[in-house]
Amino acid sequence: MKKKLSLMLCLCFMVLAMTACGTDPESVDYFGMSYSDIQNNLEQTVSALVSFTDEDIQSGAEYYDSQGMDAFAHLLTSWGETVSDLGSYQGLGDLTVTKAQKTVTADQVLHFSDRDVVVSYVYEYNYETEAPELTDASADLVYSLGEKMEKAGMNTLMGMGTVFVVLILISLIISCFKVIPYLQNKKANANAKKDEADPVVEQIEQREETAQLTDDLELVAVISAAIAAAEGTSADGFVVRSIHRR
């Protein structure tokens, strides 16, 4: 029994050791493509890219986009965005090819005087044609670890700043809710005072009209008496009518 257990343990260690050794990428079959095929494709692409002018890049991107070749259009667009930061071309760097399920990714490093760049190809297996198909291609600048950390820190600060600004705006909006009832109560009190003042104003106007009417009657009586005295007649025949002013 002990011998069997020892044999099983030895087999397990052998399997783990073989797994840890890894596979030579140059001997892997990439859906019918070899490592050399992918390397040659990328080398030809790089030779064309480093010789392109700005006009060639723009016209090429427009042409591939009109033909529905999105991968090459994306490659030229991203290359045009990075080429100004590269400097003079120094040569090819490492080529890394990885295979994951039905996807193959190839990353070719290009050395330049100012900054390196990585040209990437992404192939996916097409079940209809039973062959790999180029689905994406791009050119990306290579950043050092310090630059990546600095960029990540800036993104973090910007995210935190955005959160704080949003929180401040929310707090200001909430504080405004306390002012709204105060303004509503102030308006209601003003309307109530106005309603209370209206009857008083009406009473004063009525009293003024009554006093004015009395003065008019007295004036009419005096004028009537004067006319009667002048004509030698009685003032009883005069009819006094009230005058309403509008």
XYZ file of C-alpha atoms in Angstrom:
246
model
C 0.000 0.000 0.000
C 2.815 2.390 0.867
C 4.526 1.632 -2.444
C 1.345 2.497 -4.355
C 0.981 5.792 -2.510
C 4.619 6.633 -3.184
C 4.174 5.858 -6.871
C 1.082 8.069 -7.099
C 2.915 10.946 -5.415
C 5.820 10.591 -7.836
C 3.440 10.723 -10.787
C 1.792 13.872 -9.413
C 5.175 15.576 -8.994
C 6.140 14.646 -12.542
C 2.909 16.121 -13.946
C 3.414 19.337 -11.991
C 7.010 19.598 -13.154
C 6.028 19.147 -16.788
C 3.317 21.802 -16.437
C 5.730 24.276 -14.873
C 8.222 23.895 -17.690
C 5.832 25.523 -20.167
C 5.664 25.155 -23.932
C 7.988 26.644 -26.480
C 5.901 29.290 -28.333
C 7.755 28.571 -31.565
C 6.484 24.983 -31.586
C 2.813 25.787 -30.904
C 0.213 25.549 -33.649
C -1.765 28.796 -33.703
C -4.851 27.595 -35.567
C -2.821 26.719 -38.631
C -0.295 29.549 -38.215
C 3.205 29.063 -36.954
C 5.288 31.381 -34.805
C 7.315 32.294 -37.892
C 4.170 33.218 -39.835
C 3.073 35.646 -37.149
C 6.587 37.057 -36.849
C 6.832 37.663 -40.597
C 3.413 39.364 -40.664
C 4.417 41.750 -37.909
C 7.810 42.500 -39.428
C 6.191 43.432 -42.733
C 3.682 45.619 -40.917
C 6.426 47.372 -38.948
C 8.462 48.028 -42.102
C 5.452 49.726 -43.654
C 4.556 51.743 -40.550
C 7.998 53.262 -39.989
C 8.115 54.419 -43.620
C 4.680 56.082 -43.623
C 4.300 59.850 -43.648
C 1.472 61.617 -41.822
C -0.477 61.832 -45.078
C 0.040 58.118 -45.724
C -1.252 57.269 -42.263
C -4.373 59.419 -42.610
C -5.238 58.289 -46.135
C -4.553 54.648 -45.269
C -6.811 54.784 -42.205
C -9.608 56.311 -44.273
C -9.180 53.692 -47.004
C -9.241 50.696 -44.647
C -12.219 52.161 -42.807
C -14.160 52.551 -46.070
C -13.347 48.935 -46.971
C -14.598 47.629 -43.628
C -11.111 46.513 -42.534
C -11.476 47.814 -38.987
C -8.343 46.156 -37.598
C -5.947 47.906 -39.990
C -7.879 51.192 -39.713
C -7.513 51.047 -35.924
C -3.808 50.204 -36.238
C -3.076 53.213 -38.449
C -5.179 55.538 -36.279
C -3.386 54.503 -33.073
C -0.014 54.658 -34.846
C -0.728 58.210 -35.968
C -1.520 59.185 -32.364
C 1.773 57.787 -31.001
C 4.339 58.379 -33.755
C 5.063 61.982 -32.678
C 6.371 60.750 -29.283
C 8.683 58.014 -30.583
C 11.699 59.648 -32.187
C 13.923 57.758 -34.637
C 13.467 54.042 -35.242
C 16.127 51.811 -33.632
C 14.961 48.283 -34.422
C 12.755 45.372 -33.377
C 12.460 44.153 -29.819
C 10.904 41.061 -28.267
C 7.931 39.259 -29.796
C 5.427 37.664 -27.429
C 2.752 35.311 -28.757
C 0.077 33.905 -26.433
C -2.756 31.515 -27.158
C -5.888 31.405 -24.988
C -8.775 29.190 -26.066
C -9.766 30.553 -29.496
C -7.717 33.762 -29.356
C -4.094 34.440 -30.297
C -2.383 37.687 -29.253
C 0.966 38.788 -30.675
C 2.865 41.756 -29.173
C 5.895 43.092 -31.049
C 8.086 45.651 -29.260
C 9.665 48.391 -31.396
C 12.633 50.369 -30.077
C 12.758 54.122 -30.744
C 15.100 56.834 -29.517
C 12.554 58.585 -27.289
C 10.059 55.879 -26.325
C 9.307 52.281 -27.254
C 6.000 51.170 -28.721
C 4.159 47.841 -28.917
C 2.336 46.759 -32.069
C -0.326 44.177 -31.196
C -2.238 41.721 -33.373
C -5.290 39.840 -32.106
C -6.450 36.763 -34.014
C -9.655 34.855 -33.363
C -10.573 31.458 -34.721
C -13.361 31.631 -37.325
C -15.526 28.516 -37.196
C -16.948 29.132 -40.663
C -13.618 29.377 -42.467
C -11.846 27.148 -39.912
C -8.931 29.581 -39.922
C -7.662 32.431 -37.728
C -8.935 35.918 -38.516
C -7.331 39.234 -37.575
C -9.934 41.045 -35.447
C -7.905 43.894 -33.927
C -4.557 45.639 -34.265
C -3.134 48.591 -32.373
C -0.001 50.540 -31.475
C 0.514 51.531 -27.827
C 3.282 53.441 -26.093
C 5.430 51.592 -23.562
C 5.459 53.265 -20.137
C 7.858 52.602 -17.297
C 6.648 51.396 -13.916
C 7.094 54.868 -12.422
C 5.066 56.457 -15.211
C 2.316 53.878 -14.769
C 2.204 54.547 -11.016
C 2.103 58.302 -11.619
C -0.707 57.920 -14.140
C -2.646 55.662 -11.777
C -2.183 58.192 -8.969
C -3.456 61.034 -11.150
C -6.494 58.992 -12.147
C -7.170 58.236 -8.482
C -6.893 61.914 -7.516
C -9.195 62.947 -10.344
C -11.729 60.333 -9.318
C -11.618 61.430 -5.670
C -11.897 65.089 -6.688
C -14.951 64.328 -8.789
C -16.557 62.489 -5.875
C -15.905 65.411 -3.494
C -17.361 67.927 -5.960
C -20.502 65.816 -6.333
C -20.838 65.510 -2.546
C -20.482 69.295 -2.137
C -23.183 69.907 -4.758
C -25.499 67.420 -3.047
C -24.938 69.095 0.342
C -25.705 72.516 -1.174
C -28.914 71.211 -2.705
C -29.959 69.669 0.616
C -29.241 72.943 2.444
C -31.503 74.761 -0.036
C -34.397 72.582 1.094
C -34.321 74.389 4.461
C -34.735 77.796 2.808
C -37.764 76.827 0.703
C -40.221 76.436 3.662
C -38.994 79.771 5.091
C -39.745 81.549 1.811
C -43.146 79.877 1.579
C -44.054 80.945 5.140
C -42.856 84.485 4.465
C -45.060 84.732 1.391
C -48.038 83.289 3.261
C -47.605 85.803 6.116
C -47.424 88.683 3.636
C -50.677 87.553 2.007
C -52.343 87.213 5.410
C -51.339 90.760 6.417
C -52.661 92.060 3.125
C -55.978 90.294 3.680
C -56.221 91.820 7.181
C -55.482 95.324 5.883
C -58.124 95.240 3.132
C -61.226 95.526 5.463
C -59.627 98.450 7.319
C -58.994 100.281 4.066
C -62.584 99.679 2.957
C -63.932 101.094 6.237
C -61.781 104.210 5.893
C -62.967 104.734 2.323
C -66.605 104.332 3.385
C -66.157 106.897 6.158
C -64.538 109.342 3.750
C -67.434 108.912 1.295
C -69.984 109.474 4.104
C -68.208 112.620 5.310
C -67.971 113.927 1.747
C -71.691 113.294 1.189
C -72.558 115.208 4.376
C -70.450 118.162 3.288
C -72.166 118.169 -0.118
C -75.644 118.193 1.455
C -74.750 121.091 3.712
C -73.367 123.023 0.747
C -76.534 122.358 -1.270
C -78.694 123.549 1.631
C -76.788 126.817 1.921
C -76.989 127.451 -1.835
C -80.713 126.655 -1.832
C -81.362 129.099 1.001
C -79.407 131.819 -0.782
C -81.341 131.311 -4.035
C -84.661 131.337 -2.188
C -83.747 134.534 -0.354
C -82.746 136.214 -3.597
C -85.954 135.255 -5.378
C -88.175 135.764 -2.365
C -89.454 132.196 -2.504
C -89.424 129.294 -0.121
C -86.671 126.661 -0.314
C -89.153 123.857 0.252
C -89.580 123.250 -3.488
C -85.940 122.440 -4.027
C -85.007 118.785 -4.292
C -81.600 117.925 -2.964
C -79.872 114.979 -4.568
C -76.695 113.442 -3.333
C -73.621 113.618 -5.517
C -71.581 110.458 -5.825
C -68.029 110.909 -6.938
C -66.403 108.172 -8.899
